[in-house]
Each structure stands twice: as structure tokens, then as C-alpha cells.
Short mmCIF file of C-alpha atoms in Angstrom, two decimals:
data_model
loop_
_atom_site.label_atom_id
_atom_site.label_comp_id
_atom_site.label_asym_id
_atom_site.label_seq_id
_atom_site.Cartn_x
_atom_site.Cartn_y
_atom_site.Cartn_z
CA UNK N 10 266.49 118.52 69.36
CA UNK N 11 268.55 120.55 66.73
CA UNK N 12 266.81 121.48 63.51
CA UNK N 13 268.94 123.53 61.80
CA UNK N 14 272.47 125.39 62.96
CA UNK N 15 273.43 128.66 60.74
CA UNK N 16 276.61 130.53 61.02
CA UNK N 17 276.19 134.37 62.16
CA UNK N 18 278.99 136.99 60.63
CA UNK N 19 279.25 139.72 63.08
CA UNK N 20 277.76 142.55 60.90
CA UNK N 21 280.62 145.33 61.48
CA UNK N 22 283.64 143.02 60.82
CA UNK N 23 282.38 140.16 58.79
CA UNK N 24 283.71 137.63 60.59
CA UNK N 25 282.02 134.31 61.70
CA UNK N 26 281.04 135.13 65.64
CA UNK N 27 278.34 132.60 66.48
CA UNK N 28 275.41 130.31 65.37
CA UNK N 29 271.99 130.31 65.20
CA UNK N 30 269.92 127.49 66.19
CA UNK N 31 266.36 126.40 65.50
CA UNK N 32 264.51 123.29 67.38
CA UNK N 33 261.96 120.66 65.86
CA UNK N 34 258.94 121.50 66.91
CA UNK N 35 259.69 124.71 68.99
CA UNK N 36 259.84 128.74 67.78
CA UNK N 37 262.83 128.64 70.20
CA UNK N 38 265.64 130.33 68.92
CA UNK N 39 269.06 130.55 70.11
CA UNK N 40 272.27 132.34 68.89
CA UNK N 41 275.44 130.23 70.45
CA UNK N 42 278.88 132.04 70.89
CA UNK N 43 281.91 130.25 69.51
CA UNK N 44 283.00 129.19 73.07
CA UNK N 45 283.78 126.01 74.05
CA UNK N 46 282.70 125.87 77.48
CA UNK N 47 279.64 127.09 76.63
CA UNK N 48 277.12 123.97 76.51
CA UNK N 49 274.72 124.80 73.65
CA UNK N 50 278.51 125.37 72.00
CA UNK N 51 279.14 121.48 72.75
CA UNK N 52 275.55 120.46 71.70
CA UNK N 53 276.78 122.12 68.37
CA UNK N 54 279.75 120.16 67.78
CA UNK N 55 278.26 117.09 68.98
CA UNK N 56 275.15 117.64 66.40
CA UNK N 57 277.84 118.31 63.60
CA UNK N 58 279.81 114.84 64.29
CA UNK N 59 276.73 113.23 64.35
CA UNK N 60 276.51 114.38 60.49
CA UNK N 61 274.84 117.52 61.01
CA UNK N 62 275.62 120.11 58.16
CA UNK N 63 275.77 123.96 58.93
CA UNK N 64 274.29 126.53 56.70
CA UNK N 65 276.83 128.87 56.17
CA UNK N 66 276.20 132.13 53.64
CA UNK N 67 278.88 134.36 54.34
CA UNK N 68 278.61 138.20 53.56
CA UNK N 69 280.00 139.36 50.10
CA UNK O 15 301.72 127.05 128.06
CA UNK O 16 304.18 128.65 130.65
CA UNK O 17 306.05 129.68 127.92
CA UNK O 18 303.77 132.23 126.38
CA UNK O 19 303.61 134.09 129.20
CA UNK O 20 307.73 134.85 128.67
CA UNK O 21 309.95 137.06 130.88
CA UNK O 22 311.25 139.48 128.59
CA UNK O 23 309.40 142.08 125.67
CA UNK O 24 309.22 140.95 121.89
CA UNK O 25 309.38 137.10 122.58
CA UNK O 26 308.04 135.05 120.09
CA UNK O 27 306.93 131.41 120.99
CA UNK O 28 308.52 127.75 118.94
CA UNK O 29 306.46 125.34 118.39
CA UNK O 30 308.07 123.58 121.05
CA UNK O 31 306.34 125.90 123.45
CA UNK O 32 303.19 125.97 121.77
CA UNK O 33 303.19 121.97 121.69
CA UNK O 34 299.87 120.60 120.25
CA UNK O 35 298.49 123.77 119.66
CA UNK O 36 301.35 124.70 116.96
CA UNK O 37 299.52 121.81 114.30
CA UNK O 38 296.49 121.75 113.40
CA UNK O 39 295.05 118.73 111.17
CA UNK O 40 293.26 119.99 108.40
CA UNK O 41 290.35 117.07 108.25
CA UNK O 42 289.67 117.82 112.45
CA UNK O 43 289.57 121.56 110.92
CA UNK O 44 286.94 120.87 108.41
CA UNK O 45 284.96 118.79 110.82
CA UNK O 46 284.72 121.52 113.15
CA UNK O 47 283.59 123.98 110.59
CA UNK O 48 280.85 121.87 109.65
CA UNK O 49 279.54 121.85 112.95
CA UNK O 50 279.44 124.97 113.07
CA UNK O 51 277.48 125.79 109.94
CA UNK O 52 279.95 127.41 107.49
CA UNK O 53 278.06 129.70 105.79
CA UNK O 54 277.98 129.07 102.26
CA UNK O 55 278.11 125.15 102.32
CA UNK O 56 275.64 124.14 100.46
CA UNK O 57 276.71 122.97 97.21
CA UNK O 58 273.62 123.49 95.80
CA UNK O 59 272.08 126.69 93.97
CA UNK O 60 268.64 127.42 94.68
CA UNK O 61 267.57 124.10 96.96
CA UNK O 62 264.82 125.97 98.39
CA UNK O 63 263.22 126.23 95.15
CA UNK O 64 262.51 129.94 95.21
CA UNK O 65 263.49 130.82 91.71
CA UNK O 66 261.85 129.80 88.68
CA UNK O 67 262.75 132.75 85.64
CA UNK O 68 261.96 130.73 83.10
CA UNK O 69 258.53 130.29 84.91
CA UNK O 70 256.45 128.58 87.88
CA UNK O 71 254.51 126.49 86.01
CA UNK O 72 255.61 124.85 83.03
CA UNK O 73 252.95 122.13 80.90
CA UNK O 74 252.63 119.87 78.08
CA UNK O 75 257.01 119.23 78.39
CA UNK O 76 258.06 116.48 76.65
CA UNK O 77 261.96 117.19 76.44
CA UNK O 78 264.76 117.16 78.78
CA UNK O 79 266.44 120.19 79.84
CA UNK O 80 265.57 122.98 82.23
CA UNK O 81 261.79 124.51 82.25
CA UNK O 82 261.17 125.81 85.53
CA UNK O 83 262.96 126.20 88.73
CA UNK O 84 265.95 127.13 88.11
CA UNK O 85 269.53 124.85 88.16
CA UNK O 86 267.27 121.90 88.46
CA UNK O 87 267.58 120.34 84.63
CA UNK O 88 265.11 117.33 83.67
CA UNK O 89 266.88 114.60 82.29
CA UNK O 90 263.49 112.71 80.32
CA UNK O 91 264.78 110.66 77.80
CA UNK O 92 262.81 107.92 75.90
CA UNK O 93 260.12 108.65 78.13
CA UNK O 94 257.49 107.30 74.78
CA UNK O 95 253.96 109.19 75.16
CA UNK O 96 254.58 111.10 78.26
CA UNK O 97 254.08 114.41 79.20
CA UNK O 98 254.37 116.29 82.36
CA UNK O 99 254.66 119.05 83.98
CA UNK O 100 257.00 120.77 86.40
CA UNK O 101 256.28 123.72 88.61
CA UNK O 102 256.94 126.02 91.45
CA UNK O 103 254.42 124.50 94.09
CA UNK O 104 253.47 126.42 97.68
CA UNK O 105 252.88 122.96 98.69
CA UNK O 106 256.09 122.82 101.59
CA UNK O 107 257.48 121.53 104.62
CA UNK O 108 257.49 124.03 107.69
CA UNK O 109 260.52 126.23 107.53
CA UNK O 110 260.12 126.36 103.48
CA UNK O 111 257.72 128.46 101.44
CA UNK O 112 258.27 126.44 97.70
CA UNK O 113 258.83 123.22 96.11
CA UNK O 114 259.82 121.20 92.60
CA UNK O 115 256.63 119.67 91.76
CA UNK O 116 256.35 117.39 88.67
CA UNK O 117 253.38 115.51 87.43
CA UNK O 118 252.62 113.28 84.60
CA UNK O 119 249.66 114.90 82.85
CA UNK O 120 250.03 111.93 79.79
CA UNK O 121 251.57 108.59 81.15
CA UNK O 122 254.39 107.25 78.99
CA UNK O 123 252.30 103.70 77.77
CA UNK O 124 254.70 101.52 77.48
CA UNK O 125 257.76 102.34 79.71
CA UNK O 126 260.58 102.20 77.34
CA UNK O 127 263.26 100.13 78.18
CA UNK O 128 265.79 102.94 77.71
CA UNK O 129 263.73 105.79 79.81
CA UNK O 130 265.66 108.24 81.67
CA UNK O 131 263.51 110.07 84.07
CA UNK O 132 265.50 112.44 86.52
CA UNK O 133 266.03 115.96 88.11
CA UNK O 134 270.13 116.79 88.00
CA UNK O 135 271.97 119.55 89.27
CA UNK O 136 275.24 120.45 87.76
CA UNK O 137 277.74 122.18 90.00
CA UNK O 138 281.00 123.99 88.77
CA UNK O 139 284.07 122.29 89.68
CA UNK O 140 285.88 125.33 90.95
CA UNK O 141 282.88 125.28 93.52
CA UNK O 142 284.17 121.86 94.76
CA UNK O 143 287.56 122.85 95.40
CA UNK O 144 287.47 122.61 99.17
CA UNK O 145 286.48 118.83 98.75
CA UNK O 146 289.53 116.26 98.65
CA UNK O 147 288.39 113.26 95.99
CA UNK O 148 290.46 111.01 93.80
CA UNK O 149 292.55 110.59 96.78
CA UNK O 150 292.72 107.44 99.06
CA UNK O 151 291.62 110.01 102.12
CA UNK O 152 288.73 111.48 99.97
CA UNK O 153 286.16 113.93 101.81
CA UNK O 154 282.34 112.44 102.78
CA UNK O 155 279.50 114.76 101.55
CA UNK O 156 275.87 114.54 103.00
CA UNK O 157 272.92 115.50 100.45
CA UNK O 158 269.64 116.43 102.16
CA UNK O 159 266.76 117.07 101.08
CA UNK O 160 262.53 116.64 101.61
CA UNK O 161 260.45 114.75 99.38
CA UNK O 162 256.63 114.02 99.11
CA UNK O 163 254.83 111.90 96.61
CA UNK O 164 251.75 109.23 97.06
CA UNK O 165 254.36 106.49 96.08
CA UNK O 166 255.60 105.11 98.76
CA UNK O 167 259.14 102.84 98.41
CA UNK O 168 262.85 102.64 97.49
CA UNK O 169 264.07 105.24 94.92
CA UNK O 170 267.63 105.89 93.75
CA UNK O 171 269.70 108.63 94.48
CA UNK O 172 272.62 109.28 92.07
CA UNK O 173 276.48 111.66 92.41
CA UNK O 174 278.35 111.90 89.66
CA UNK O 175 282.27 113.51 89.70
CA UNK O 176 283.58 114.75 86.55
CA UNK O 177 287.13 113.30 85.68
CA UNK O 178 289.26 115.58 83.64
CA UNK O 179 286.07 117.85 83.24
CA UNK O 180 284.19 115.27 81.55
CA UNK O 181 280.65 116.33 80.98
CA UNK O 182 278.03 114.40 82.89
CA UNK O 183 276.94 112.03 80.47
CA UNK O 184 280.45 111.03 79.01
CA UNK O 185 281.51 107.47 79.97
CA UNK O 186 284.19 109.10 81.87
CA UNK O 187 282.39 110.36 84.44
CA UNK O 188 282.41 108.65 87.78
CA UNK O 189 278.78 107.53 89.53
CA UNK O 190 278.07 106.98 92.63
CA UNK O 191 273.91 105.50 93.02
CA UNK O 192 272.61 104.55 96.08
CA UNK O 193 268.91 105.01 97.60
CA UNK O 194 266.68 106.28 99.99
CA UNK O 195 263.14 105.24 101.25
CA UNK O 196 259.94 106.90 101.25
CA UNK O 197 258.06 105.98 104.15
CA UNK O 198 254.90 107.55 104.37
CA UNK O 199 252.69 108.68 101.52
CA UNK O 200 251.33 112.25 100.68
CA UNK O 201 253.74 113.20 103.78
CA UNK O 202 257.19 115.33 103.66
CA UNK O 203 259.63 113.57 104.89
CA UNK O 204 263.34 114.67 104.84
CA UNK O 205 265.90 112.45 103.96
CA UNK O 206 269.80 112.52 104.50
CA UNK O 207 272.47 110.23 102.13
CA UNK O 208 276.19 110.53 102.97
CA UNK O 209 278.85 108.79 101.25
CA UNK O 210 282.69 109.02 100.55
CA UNK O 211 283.72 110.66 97.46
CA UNK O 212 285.65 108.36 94.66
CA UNK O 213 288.80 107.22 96.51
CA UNK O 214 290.37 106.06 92.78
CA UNK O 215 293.59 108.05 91.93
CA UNK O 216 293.61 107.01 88.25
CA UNK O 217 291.32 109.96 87.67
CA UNK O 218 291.72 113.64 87.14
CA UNK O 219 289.85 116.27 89.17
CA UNK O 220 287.95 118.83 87.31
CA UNK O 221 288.73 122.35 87.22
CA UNK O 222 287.38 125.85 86.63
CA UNK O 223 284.24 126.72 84.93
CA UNK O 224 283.83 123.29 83.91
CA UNK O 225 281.40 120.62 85.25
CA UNK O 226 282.44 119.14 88.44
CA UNK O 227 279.74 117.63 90.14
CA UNK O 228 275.97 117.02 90.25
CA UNK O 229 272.88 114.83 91.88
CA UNK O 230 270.82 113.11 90.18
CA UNK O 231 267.11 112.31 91.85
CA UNK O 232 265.79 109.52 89.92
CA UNK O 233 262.16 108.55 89.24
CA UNK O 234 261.97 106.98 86.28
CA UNK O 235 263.86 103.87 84.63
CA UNK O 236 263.43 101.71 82.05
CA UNK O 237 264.51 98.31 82.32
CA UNK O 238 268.11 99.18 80.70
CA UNK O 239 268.40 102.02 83.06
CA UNK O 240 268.39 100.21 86.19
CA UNK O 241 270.64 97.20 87.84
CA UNK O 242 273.95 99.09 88.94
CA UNK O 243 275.86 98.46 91.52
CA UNK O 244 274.80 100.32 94.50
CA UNK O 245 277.00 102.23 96.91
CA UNK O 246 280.65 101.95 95.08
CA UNK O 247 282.11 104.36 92.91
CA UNK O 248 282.49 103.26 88.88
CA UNK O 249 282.36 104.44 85.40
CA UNK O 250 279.36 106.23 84.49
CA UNK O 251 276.25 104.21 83.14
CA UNK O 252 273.81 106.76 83.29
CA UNK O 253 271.69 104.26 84.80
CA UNK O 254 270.50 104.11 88.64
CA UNK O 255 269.70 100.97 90.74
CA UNK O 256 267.66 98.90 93.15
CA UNK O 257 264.60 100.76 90.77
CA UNK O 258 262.51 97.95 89.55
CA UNK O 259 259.50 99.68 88.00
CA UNK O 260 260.57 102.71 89.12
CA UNK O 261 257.75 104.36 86.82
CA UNK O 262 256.87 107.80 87.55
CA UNK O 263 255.63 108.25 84.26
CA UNK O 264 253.31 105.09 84.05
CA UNK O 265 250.14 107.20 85.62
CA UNK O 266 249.13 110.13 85.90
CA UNK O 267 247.70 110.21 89.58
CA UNK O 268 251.68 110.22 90.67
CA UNK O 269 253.19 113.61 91.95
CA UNK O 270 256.30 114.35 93.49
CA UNK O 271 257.67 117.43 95.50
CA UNK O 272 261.15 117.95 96.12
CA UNK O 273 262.73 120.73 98.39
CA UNK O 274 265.40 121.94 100.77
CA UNK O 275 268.14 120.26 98.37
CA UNK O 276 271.89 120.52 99.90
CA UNK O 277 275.02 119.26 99.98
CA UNK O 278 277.90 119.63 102.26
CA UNK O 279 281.11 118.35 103.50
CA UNK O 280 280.92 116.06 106.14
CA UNK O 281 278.81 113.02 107.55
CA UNK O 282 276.30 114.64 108.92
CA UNK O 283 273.41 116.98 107.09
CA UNK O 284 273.10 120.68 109.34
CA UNK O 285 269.95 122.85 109.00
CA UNK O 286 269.39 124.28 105.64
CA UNK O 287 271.12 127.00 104.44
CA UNK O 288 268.84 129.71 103.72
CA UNK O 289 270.00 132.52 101.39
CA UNK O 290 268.25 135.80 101.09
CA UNK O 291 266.43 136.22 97.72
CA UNK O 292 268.43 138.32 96.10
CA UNK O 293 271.56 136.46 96.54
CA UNK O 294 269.88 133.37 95.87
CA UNK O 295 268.57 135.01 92.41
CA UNK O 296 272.00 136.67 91.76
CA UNK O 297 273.55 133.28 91.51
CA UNK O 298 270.80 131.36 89.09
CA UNK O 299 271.61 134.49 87.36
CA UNK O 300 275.23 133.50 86.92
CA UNK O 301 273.97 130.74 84.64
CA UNK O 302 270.44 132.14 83.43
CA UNK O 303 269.03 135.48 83.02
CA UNK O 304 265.68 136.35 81.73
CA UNK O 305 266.01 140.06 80.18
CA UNK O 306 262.31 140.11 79.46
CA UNK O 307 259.54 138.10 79.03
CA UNK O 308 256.08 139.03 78.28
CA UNK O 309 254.91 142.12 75.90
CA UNK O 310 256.14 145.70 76.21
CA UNK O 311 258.81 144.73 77.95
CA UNK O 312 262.33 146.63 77.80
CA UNK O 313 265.05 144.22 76.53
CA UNK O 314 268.41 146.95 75.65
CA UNK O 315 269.31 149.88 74.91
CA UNK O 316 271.43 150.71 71.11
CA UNK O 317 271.49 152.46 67.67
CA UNK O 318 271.50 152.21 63.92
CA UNK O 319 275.10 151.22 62.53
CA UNK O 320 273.21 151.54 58.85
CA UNK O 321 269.69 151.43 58.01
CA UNK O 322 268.97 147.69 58.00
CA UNK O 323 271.50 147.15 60.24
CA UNK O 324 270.75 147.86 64.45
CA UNK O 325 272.71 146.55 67.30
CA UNK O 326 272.23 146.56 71.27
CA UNK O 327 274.51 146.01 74.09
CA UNK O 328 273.43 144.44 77.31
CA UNK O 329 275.63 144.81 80.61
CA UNK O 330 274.46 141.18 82.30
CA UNK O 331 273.55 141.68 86.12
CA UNK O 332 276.24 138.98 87.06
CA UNK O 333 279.33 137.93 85.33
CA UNK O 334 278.03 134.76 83.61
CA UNK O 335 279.43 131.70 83.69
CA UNK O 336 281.08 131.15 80.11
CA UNK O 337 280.13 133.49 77.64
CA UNK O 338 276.26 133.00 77.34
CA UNK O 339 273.70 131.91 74.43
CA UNK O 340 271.25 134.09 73.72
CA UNK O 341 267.43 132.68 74.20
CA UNK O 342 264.59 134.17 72.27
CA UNK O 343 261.22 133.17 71.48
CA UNK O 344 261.30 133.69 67.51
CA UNK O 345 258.19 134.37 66.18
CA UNK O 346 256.50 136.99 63.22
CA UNK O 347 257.32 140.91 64.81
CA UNK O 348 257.91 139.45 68.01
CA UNK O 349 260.15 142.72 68.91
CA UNK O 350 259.85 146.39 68.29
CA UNK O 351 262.84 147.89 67.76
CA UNK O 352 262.13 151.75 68.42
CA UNK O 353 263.85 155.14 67.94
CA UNK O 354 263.65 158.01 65.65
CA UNK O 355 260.10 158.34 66.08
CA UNK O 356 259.49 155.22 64.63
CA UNK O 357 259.19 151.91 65.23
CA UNK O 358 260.59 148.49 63.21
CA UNK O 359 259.22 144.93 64.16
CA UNK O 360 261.72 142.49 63.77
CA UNK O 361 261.90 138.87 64.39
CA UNK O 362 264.42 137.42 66.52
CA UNK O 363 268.65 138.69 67.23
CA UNK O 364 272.10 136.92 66.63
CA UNK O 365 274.83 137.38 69.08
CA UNK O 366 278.02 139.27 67.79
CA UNK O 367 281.88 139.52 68.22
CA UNK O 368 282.88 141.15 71.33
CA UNK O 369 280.73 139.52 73.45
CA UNK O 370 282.20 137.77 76.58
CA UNK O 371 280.67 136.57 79.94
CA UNK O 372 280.79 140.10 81.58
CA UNK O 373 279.29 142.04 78.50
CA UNK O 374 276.64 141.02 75.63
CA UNK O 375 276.51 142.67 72.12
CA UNK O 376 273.66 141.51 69.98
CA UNK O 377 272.46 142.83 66.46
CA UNK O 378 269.68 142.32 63.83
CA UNK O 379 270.18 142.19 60.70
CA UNK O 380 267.14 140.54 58.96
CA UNK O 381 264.28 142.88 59.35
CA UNK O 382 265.34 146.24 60.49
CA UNK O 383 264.71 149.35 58.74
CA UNK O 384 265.97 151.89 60.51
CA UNK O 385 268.32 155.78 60.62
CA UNK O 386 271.20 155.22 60.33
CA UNK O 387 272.65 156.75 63.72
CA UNK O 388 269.79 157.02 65.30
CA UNK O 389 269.39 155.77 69.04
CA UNK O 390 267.09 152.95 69.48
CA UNK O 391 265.90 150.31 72.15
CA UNK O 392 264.06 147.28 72.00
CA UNK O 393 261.18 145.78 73.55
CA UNK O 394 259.58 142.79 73.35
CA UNK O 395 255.82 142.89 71.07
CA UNK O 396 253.94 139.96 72.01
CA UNK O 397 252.78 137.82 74.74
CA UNK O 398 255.13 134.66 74.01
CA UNK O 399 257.83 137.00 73.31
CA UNK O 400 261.02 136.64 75.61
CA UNK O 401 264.76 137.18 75.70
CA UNK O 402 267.10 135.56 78.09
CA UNK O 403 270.42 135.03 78.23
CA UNK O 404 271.67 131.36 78.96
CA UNK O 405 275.26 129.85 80.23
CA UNK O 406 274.60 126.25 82.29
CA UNK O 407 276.40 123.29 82.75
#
């Protein structure tokens, strides 16, 4: 289950290029590329129209 | 047949000479290359159970989603108090060396009513392009496999068809459940299903990389997950049938082994199709690859871009499915990152731009303290540690 979903800026060109995951109860992290057939991708989306809110702190 | 001997050089033959031979049907065609064992027809990746990457035994699971062998994905939903455990057993039918082997090692109490309790294989619809469905001549397919467990009885089989590329669990999906028996406890036994894919033609067939089709080995469902309609096509339920107290779950004395999954074209099930190792691992790897796992272990090779700031490019062994997630076990200085003789612990890694299915560009950013320009690599710093790179259905 998704505990928290933060957007990644790639750190050459600043631009938003995937997101990091975290699970309850798990040190299992993944970092999910911005494509849509990728599942974790899907779980993403489907976590955010659930009401799911991404952390987003983009670079100055 | 006179004919094609001719009477003069350079003489082609009509179809009027050739007669019957000139046409061909192409269902007697695909008959006769299943008899003939086509290589490459199982459907199924890894049905011999001889790759596990993310491990041969995994305990104390309480989730869905995949653990051990590889392509096999546990679908355990509201499954209460349970825990089990999957792993790569020796315990096999002649002709096989492994098996799937689950066992409860906490039963679930109280089955609840919604529990989900299955093994399901995805398979990629542009794998299934040789099969005719959604057509009122659709193709038959025969799933195989051999099973053991000390419960004897009924227990439901499921195929599910992706319409449109719907995923598996959207209602769009079309399911197929139907059953087998187990006979004899404690004793392999291998079982054959064959059935006609959907015959509707108000659906869409799936395409590409995108799910397409996948079996579903049910052995535990709760009393809202059971009741369809057996052996007819329909939307998808995620349910099963014929299962009353189907109950893996409810004790832990129950064990199952599954192995020598396939599925093929045809109505009949042929001998199973053996792969060598390396081109069975080659293709898990397509939709998992562990990079390293374990301490002192060598994950990629990269450099400095500015002193807190080092990034690493991995060339994946296969061309991945869809562009792949990376998979790491975050935890306190879990990874060294090393180079200018020194050394920088760092944490976990994000994925960056650039990266596609065929090529994997990864950076930290967090913890590094680094030369700027230096070369560095990284390796993993503690037992637990591991990096893998992930692209399933």
C-alpha cells in the first residue's frame, strides 16, 4: 500500500522525470518513471484519484 | 499432379494444376503445428519455476504482489490475519527439478467474505497475437499444469482476456472460471483445462505491451468471491466458482505446489516446453531484473556532475518491457557510492530523464558528497540492501 508519492526533478535539467514512492510498513522504495504503461505508473494515478496528494518541492 | 512435371523449361504451375494443394486452411495449419510441438508455445514465462530473483524463499508475506518465483504475482486480498509464505521448493514431479510452494504459516481466522487468494500470470498481448478471440471462430487454448497439496477436491481455475487493454482487474476484462479436481492427496498429479476463447465481437483485442492475458489458480475465496458462472465467457468479477470454502488460508497444515504451468493453442496439452536457463532467465528479465542484492555488491558504474550531486547509468541485460521502476531497499547508508579515493554512504536513488526501456539513468541527490568529476561506482553496504529494476504487467 502507498504511503507517500514525491515528485523527482531530474537534477541536470530540472524538470519533473519521475516519483518516488514509500510503502506502509515496508523500507521499500521505488522511483516510478512518468510512463503510462508502466504499472507502478498506474498504481500512481489510481492512488492520486483515490485522493492521494503528491509532495512536490521543485528545485529553485 | 501430372502437371508439375510439365513438358517445356520455366513452367510455372496454376492453381488449377496444383488443385487442393494450392489452399491451405489456416486453422488445419495451426492444428498441425501443435502437434508437432512449435517451439515456443507456451504462453507462459517461467512454468517450470526455475527462477526466483527476488528470492527462493520468501516469509511472514502478508500483501499481494510478486515475492518469489518470478511472473507468478499473488493476488491475497482481505486475507484478515494470514500470513504465508511462498517459495522455490525441490519438491517436483519427474521430468521437473522446482516448484511454487505456498504455505500458510498464520491462518486468516475468520475467512473474510471478500478474500482473494490466487497465483496470476499476466501475459503481454502482443504475445497472443497468433490466437484468434473476439471472433465467432475464436482459437481453443489448453493450460497444463501439476499440482500437489494434502487437500484433496474441486478448485477453480480462472482466464481472463483484456478488452481494449483493460488491466486485469478492470470490470472490462473478460473471465473465463472453470475447475479442475484434485484426486489424490500429497500426490502430483497433472492436470489439463481447455476451453474456447471469448467468441463475443463487441470487444476489442488488446495490443502491444499492454496486458493481454493471464491465469488465475485460485485457492482462496471468501464467500463474495465465489458463485460465478462456470465455463462461459462474461464481464470480469474477480471472483471464481464452484469454491465453497475454498480456504487455503484457514490452517496452517495446508500446502500447495504448483509446476510445469503452460498454455498453448489447441485442444490438446503437448509435453512441456522446457527452455534452457538462460533463456528462461533472459525473459523474467524482460519484466524484472535484480542488479544486486546482498552487501558489497556492484550495482553501476558513473561520476560526480557536482559535489552533492552523483549519477549512474545502467545498460539493462534485456530491453525491458515499458520503461522500468527502479526497486531499492531504502534504509540508513544502505549504498556506498565510491571513487576518488573515498567513499560516500547514501541512502536510496531516484530515476532521471532519459531513461527508457533499453537504457537506465539514475542519480542521488540527498546524501552524496562527492568531486565533482570524479568517476565513481556504487555498491550496495548492507545485508538487506538491494537494487532491481522492475517493469510487469
Amino acid at each position: 500500500m502507498i504511503n507517500t508519492v514525491t515528485k523527482n526533478y531530474d537534477s541536470i535539467t530540472n524538470e519533473f522525470c519521475s516519483y518516488q514512492v514509500t510503502y506502509v510498513n515496508s523500507n521499500r522504495v521505488k522511483s516510478v518513471p512518468l510512463d503510462t504503461a508502466n504499472t507502478d505508473y498506474q498504481a500512481i494515478q489510481e492512488w492520486i484519484a483515490d485522493g492521494g496528494v503528491v509532495i512536490d518541492n521543485p528545485p529553485e | 499432379m501430372a502437371k508439375l512435371i510439365g513438358n517445356a523449361p520455366n513452367q510455372v504451375p496454376t492453381n488449377a494444376d496444383l488443385g487442393s494443394m494450392a489452399f491451405e486452411d489456416r486453422k488445419n495449419y495451426a492444428t498441425v503445428n501443435s502437434s508437432i510441438h512449435q517451439p515456443f508455445r507456451n504462453l507462459i514465462i517461467n512454468g517450470d519455476m526455475s527462477i526466483a530473483q527476488r528470492g527462493t524463499s520468501v516469509t511472514g508475506i502478508t500483501s499481494p504482489g510478486y515475492h518469489s518465483l518470478d511472473r507468478f504475482n499473488m493476488n491475497a486480498y482481505n486475507i484478515a490475519s494470514a500470513v504465508y509464505t511462498m517459495e522455490q521448493s525441490t519438491d517436483a514431479p519427474i521430468g521437473f527439478y522446482n516448484s511454487l510452494k505456498l504455505t500458510p504459516t498464520t491462518a486468516n481466522g475468520t475467512q473474510d467474505a471478500n478474500e482473494q487468494f490466487n497465483i496470476e500470470q499476466y501475459i503481454e498481448a502482443q504475445n497472443i497475437y497468433n490466437l484468434d478471440f473476439y471472433t465467432a471462430t475464436a482459437d481453443s487454448v489448453t493450460i497444463s499444469f501439476y499440482i500437489k497439496t494434502n487437500n484433496t477436491g474441486t478448485y477453480p481455475i480462472s482466464l481472463k482476456l483484456s478488452d481494449n487493454n483493460s488491466i486485469s482487474s478492470n470490470t472490462a476484462t473478460r473471465l473465463y472460471r472453470t475447475t479442475y479436481t484434485v484426486n489424490s492427496a500429497d500426490t502430483w498429479e497433472r492436470k489439463t483445462v481447455t476451453l474456447q476463447l471469448d467468441t463475443s465481437t463487441s470487444e476489442t483485442r488488446p495490443t502491444g505491451n499492454n496486458f493481454g492475458m493471464s491465469v488465475l489458480f485460485w485457492f482462496g475465496a471468501g464467500s463474495s468471491r465465489d458463485g460465478g458462472t462456470a465455463n462461459t465467457w462474461e464481464g470480469n468479477g474477480n471472483n471464481c466458482t464452484l469454491a465453497d470454502n475454498l480456504n487455503f488460508l484457514g490452517n496452517t497444515s495446508n500446502e500447495v505446489y504448483l509446476t510445469g504451468v503452460q498454455i498453448e493453442k489447441g485442444t490438446s496439452a503437448s509435453d512441456f516446453e522446457f527452455l534452457p536457463y538462460d533463456v528462461n532467465l533472459q525473459r523474467c528479465q524482460r519484466y524484472y531484473t535484480m542488479i544486486a542484492s546482498g552487501t558489497n555488491k556492484l550495482v553501476a558504474l558513473g561520476g560526480a556532475y557536482s559535489t552533492n550531486n552523483a549519477f549512474f547509468i545502467y545498460y539493462p541485460k534485456v530491453n525491458f518491457r515499458a520503461t522500468p521502476s527502479i526497486d531499492v531497499s531504502g534504509g540508513s547508508n544502505y549504498f556506498l557510492l565510491i571513487g576518488h579515493a573515498s567513499s560516500s554512504s547514501v541512502n536510496d536513488f531516484f530515476l532521471e530523464g532519459q531513461t527508457t526501456n533499453e537504457i537506465v539513468r539514475m542519480a542521488n541527490v540527498a546524501n552524496f558528497s562527492g568531486t565533482t568529476g570524479s568517476v565513481y561506482f556504487i555498491q550496495t553496504n548492507n545485508a538487506n540492501a538491494y537494487v532491481a529494476l522492475e517493469a510487469e504487467l
